[in-house]
C-alpha positions as a Markdown table, in Angstrom:
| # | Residue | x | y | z |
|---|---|---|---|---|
| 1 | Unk | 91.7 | 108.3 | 130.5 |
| 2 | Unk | 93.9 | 106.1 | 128.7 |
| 3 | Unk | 97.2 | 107.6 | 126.9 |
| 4 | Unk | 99.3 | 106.2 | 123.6 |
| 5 | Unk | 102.4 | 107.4 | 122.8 |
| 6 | Unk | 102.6 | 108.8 | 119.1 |
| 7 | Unk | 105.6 | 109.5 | 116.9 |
| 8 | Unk | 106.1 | 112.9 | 115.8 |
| 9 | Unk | 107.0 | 113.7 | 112.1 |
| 10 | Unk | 110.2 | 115.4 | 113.8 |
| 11 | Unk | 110.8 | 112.0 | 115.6 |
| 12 | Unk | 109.5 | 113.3 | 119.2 |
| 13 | Unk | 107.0 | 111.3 | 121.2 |
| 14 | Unk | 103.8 | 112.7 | 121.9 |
| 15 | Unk | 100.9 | 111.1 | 124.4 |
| 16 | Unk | 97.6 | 111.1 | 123.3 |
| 17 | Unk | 94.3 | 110.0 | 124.3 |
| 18 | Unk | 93.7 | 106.2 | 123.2 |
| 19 | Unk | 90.1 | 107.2 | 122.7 |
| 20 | Unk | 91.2 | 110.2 | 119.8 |
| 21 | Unk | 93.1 | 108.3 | 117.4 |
| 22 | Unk | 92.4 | 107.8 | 113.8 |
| 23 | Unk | 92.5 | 104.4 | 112.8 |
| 24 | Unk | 94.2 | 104.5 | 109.3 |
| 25 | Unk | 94.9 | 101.3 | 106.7 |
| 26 | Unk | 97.8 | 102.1 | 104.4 |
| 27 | Unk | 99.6 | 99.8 | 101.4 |
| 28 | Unk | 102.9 | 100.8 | 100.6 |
| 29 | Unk | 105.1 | 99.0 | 97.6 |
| 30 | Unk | 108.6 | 98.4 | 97.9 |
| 31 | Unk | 109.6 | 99.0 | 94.0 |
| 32 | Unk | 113.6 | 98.2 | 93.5 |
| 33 | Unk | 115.5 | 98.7 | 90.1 |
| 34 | Unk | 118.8 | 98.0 | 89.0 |
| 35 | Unk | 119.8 | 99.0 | 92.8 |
| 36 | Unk | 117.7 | 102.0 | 93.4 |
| 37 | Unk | 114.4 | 101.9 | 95.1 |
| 38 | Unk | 111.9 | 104.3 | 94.1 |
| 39 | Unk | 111.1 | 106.3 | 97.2 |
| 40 | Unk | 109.3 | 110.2 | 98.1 |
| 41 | Unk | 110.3 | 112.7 | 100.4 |
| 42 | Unk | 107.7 | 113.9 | 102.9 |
| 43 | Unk | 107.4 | 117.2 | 102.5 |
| 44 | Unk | 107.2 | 118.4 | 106.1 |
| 45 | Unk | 110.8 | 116.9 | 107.5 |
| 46 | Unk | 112.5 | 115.9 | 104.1 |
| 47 | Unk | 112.9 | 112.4 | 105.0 |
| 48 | Unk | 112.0 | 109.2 | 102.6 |
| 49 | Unk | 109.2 | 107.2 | 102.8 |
| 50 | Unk | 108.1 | 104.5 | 99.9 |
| 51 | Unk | 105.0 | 105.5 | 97.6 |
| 52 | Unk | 101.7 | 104.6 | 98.8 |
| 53 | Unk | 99.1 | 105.7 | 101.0 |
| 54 | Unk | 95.7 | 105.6 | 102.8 |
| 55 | Unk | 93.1 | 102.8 | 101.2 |
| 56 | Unk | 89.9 | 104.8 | 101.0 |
| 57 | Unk | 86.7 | 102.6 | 102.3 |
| 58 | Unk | 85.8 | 100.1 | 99.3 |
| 59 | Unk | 88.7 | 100.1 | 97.9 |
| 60 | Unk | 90.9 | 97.3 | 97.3 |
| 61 | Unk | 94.0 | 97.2 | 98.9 |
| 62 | Unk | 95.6 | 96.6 | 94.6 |
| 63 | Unk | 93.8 | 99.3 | 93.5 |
| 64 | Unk | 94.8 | 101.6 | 96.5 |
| 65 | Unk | 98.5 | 100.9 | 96.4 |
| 66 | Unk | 98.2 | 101.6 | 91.9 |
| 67 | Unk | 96.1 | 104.8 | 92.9 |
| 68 | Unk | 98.6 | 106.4 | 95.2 |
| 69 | Unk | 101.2 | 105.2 | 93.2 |
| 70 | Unk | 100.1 | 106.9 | 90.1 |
| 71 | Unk | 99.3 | 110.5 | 91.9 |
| 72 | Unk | 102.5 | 110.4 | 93.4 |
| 73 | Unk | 105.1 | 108.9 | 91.0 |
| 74 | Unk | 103.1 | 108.8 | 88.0 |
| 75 | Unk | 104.4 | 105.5 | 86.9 |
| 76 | Unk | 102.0 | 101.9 | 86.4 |
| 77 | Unk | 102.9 | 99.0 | 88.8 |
| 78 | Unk | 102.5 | 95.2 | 88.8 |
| 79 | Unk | 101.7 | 94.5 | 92.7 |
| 80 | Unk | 103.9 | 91.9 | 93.5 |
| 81 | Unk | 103.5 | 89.9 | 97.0 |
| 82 | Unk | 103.0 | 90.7 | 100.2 |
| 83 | Unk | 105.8 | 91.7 | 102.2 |
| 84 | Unk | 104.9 | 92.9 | 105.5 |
| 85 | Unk | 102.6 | 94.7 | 107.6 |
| 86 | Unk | 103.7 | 96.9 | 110.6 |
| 87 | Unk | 101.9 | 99.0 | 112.8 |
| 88 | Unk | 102.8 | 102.9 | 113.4 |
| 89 | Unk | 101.2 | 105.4 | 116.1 |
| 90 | Unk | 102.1 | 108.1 | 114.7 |
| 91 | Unk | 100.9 | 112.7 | 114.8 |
| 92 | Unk | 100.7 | 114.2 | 112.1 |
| 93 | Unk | 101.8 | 117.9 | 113.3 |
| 94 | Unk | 100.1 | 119.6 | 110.2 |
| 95 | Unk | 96.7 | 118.8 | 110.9 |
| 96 | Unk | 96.7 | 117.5 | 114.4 |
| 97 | Unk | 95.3 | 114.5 | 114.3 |
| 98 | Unk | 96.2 | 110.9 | 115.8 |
| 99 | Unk | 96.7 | 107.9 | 114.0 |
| 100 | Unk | 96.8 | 104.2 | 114.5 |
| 101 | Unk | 98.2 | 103.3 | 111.3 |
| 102 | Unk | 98.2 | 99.5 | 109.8 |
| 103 | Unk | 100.7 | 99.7 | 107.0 |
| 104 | Unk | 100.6 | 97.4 | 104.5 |
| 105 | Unk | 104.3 | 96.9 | 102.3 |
| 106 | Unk | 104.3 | 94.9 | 98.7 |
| 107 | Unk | 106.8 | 94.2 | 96.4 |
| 108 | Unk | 106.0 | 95.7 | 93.0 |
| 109 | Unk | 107.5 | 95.9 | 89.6 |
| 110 | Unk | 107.5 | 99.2 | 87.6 |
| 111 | Unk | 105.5 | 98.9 | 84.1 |
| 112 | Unk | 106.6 | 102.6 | 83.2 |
| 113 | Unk | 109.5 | 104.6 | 84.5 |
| 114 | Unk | 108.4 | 108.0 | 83.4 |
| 115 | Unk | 108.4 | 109.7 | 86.6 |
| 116 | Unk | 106.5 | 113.1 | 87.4 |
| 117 | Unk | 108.1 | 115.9 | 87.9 |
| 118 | Unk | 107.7 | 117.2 | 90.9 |
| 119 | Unk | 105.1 | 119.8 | 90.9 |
| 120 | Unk | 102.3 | 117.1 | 89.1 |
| 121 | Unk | 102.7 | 115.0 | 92.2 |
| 122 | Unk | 99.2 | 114.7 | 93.6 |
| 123 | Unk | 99.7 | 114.7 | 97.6 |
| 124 | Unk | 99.9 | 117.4 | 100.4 |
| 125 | Unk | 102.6 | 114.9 | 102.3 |
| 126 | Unk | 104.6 | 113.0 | 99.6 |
| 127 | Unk | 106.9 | 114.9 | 97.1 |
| 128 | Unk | 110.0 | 114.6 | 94.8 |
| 129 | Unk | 109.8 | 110.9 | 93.4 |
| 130 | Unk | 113.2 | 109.5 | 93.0 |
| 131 | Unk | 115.3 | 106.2 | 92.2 |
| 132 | Unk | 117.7 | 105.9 | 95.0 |
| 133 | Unk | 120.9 | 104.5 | 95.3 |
| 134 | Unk | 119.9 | 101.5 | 98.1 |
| 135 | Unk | 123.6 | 101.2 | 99.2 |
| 136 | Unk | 123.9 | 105.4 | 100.2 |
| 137 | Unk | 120.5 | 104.6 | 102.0 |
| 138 | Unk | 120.4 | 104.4 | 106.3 |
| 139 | Unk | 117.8 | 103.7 | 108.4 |
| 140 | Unk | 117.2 | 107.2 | 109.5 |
| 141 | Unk | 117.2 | 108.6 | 106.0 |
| 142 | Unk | 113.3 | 107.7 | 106.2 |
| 143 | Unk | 110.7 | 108.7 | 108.2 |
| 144 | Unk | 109.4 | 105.3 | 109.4 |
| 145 | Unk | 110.0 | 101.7 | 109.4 |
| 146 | Unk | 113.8 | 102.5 | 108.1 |
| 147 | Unk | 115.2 | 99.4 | 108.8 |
| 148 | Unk | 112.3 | 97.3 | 107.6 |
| 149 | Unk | 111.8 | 98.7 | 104.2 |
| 150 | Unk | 116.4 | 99.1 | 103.7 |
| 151 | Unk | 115.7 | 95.4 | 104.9 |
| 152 | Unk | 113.2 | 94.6 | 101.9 |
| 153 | Unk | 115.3 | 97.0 | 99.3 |
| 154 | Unk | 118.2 | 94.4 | 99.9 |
| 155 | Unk | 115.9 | 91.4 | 100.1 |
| 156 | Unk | 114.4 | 92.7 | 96.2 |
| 157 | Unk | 117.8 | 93.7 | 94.7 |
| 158 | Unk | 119.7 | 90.2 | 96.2 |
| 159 | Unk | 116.6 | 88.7 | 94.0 |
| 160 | Unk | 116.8 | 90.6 | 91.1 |
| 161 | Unk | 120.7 | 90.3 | 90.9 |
| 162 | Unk | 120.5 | 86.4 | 91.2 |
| 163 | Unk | 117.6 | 86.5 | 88.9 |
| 164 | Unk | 120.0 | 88.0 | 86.2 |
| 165 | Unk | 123.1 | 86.2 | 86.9 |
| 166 | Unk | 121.0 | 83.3 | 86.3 |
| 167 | Unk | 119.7 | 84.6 | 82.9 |
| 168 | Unk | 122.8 | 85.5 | 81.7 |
| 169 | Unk | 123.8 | 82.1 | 82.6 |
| 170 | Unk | 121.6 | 80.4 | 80.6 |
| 171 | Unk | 122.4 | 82.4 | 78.0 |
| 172 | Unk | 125.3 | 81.6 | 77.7 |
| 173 | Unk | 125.4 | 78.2 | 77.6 |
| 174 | Unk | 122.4 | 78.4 | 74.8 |
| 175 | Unk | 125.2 | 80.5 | 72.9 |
| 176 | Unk | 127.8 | 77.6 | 73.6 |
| 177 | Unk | 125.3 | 75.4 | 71.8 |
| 178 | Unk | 124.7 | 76.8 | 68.9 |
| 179 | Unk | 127.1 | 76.0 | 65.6 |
């Protein structure tokens, strides 16, 4: 009999039989914008997590991150690339069950920024879609992998703010140019 330790949604460590868990593939995206991430709050314990969710057999890891995007944020994505994959064993105290999760993270860029309100989100877990400040964020502010995705957030927004000094760079040297 061969025991794992699991990760609580309260944070305490539970052993369970290796022979129990629940393999579970997940894709989660990492959406930043003008210093805010997009994240949800797990209904349960409150705590943040980025949108996305289990990839249902056949179903391509794209499509699966757009689904669970849509039903829980409502917005439409561009999947970016990959960003990194970490692996969770983690109990899931409402139902009981066991997991040995292979998460998936990706960089995405928001199409729309209509969010849902919160009683249209489509999950039992996942609620209350929000853009969040990145700088009030900590690593325990989320549920998992808090340092990992505060370390992509920064990564994204370092990018994006470059990216724009850049722009307006060129801008405004096209601007010096013209009579």
């Amino acid at each position: 009999m061969s025991l794992v330790e699991c990760i609580a949604l309260d944070g305490s460590k539970k052993m369970v039989q290796k022979d129990s868990l629940v393999l579970r593939l997940a894709v989660y995206a990492i959406i930043v914008r003008d210093g805010k991430v997009l994240l949800m709050k797990m209904r349960h314990t409150g705590r943040y997590h980025p949108p996305g969710g289990g990839i249902s057999v056949g179903e391509g890891v794209e499509d699966a991150l757009k689904r669970e995007i849509r039903e829980e944020t409502g917005i439409e994505v561009t999947v970016g690339r990959f960003a990194r994959f970490e692996e969770l064993f983690f109990y899931y105290d409402p139902s009981g069950t066991a997991y040995h999760g292979l998460h998936f993270y990706y960089i995405c860029c928001p199409k729309t920024l209509d969010l849902l309100d919160d009683t249209e989100v489509q999950d039992d877990a996942a609620a209350s879609p929000r853009w969040v400040d990145i700088e009030g964020l900590q690593a325990q502010d989320f549920q998992a992998h808090g340092d990992l995705i505060l370390d992509l957030c920064h990564e994204v927004a370092t990018c994006q703010a470059v990216r724009r000094g850049s722009q307006q760079a060129v801008l405004q040297k096209t601007t010096r140019r013209i009579p």
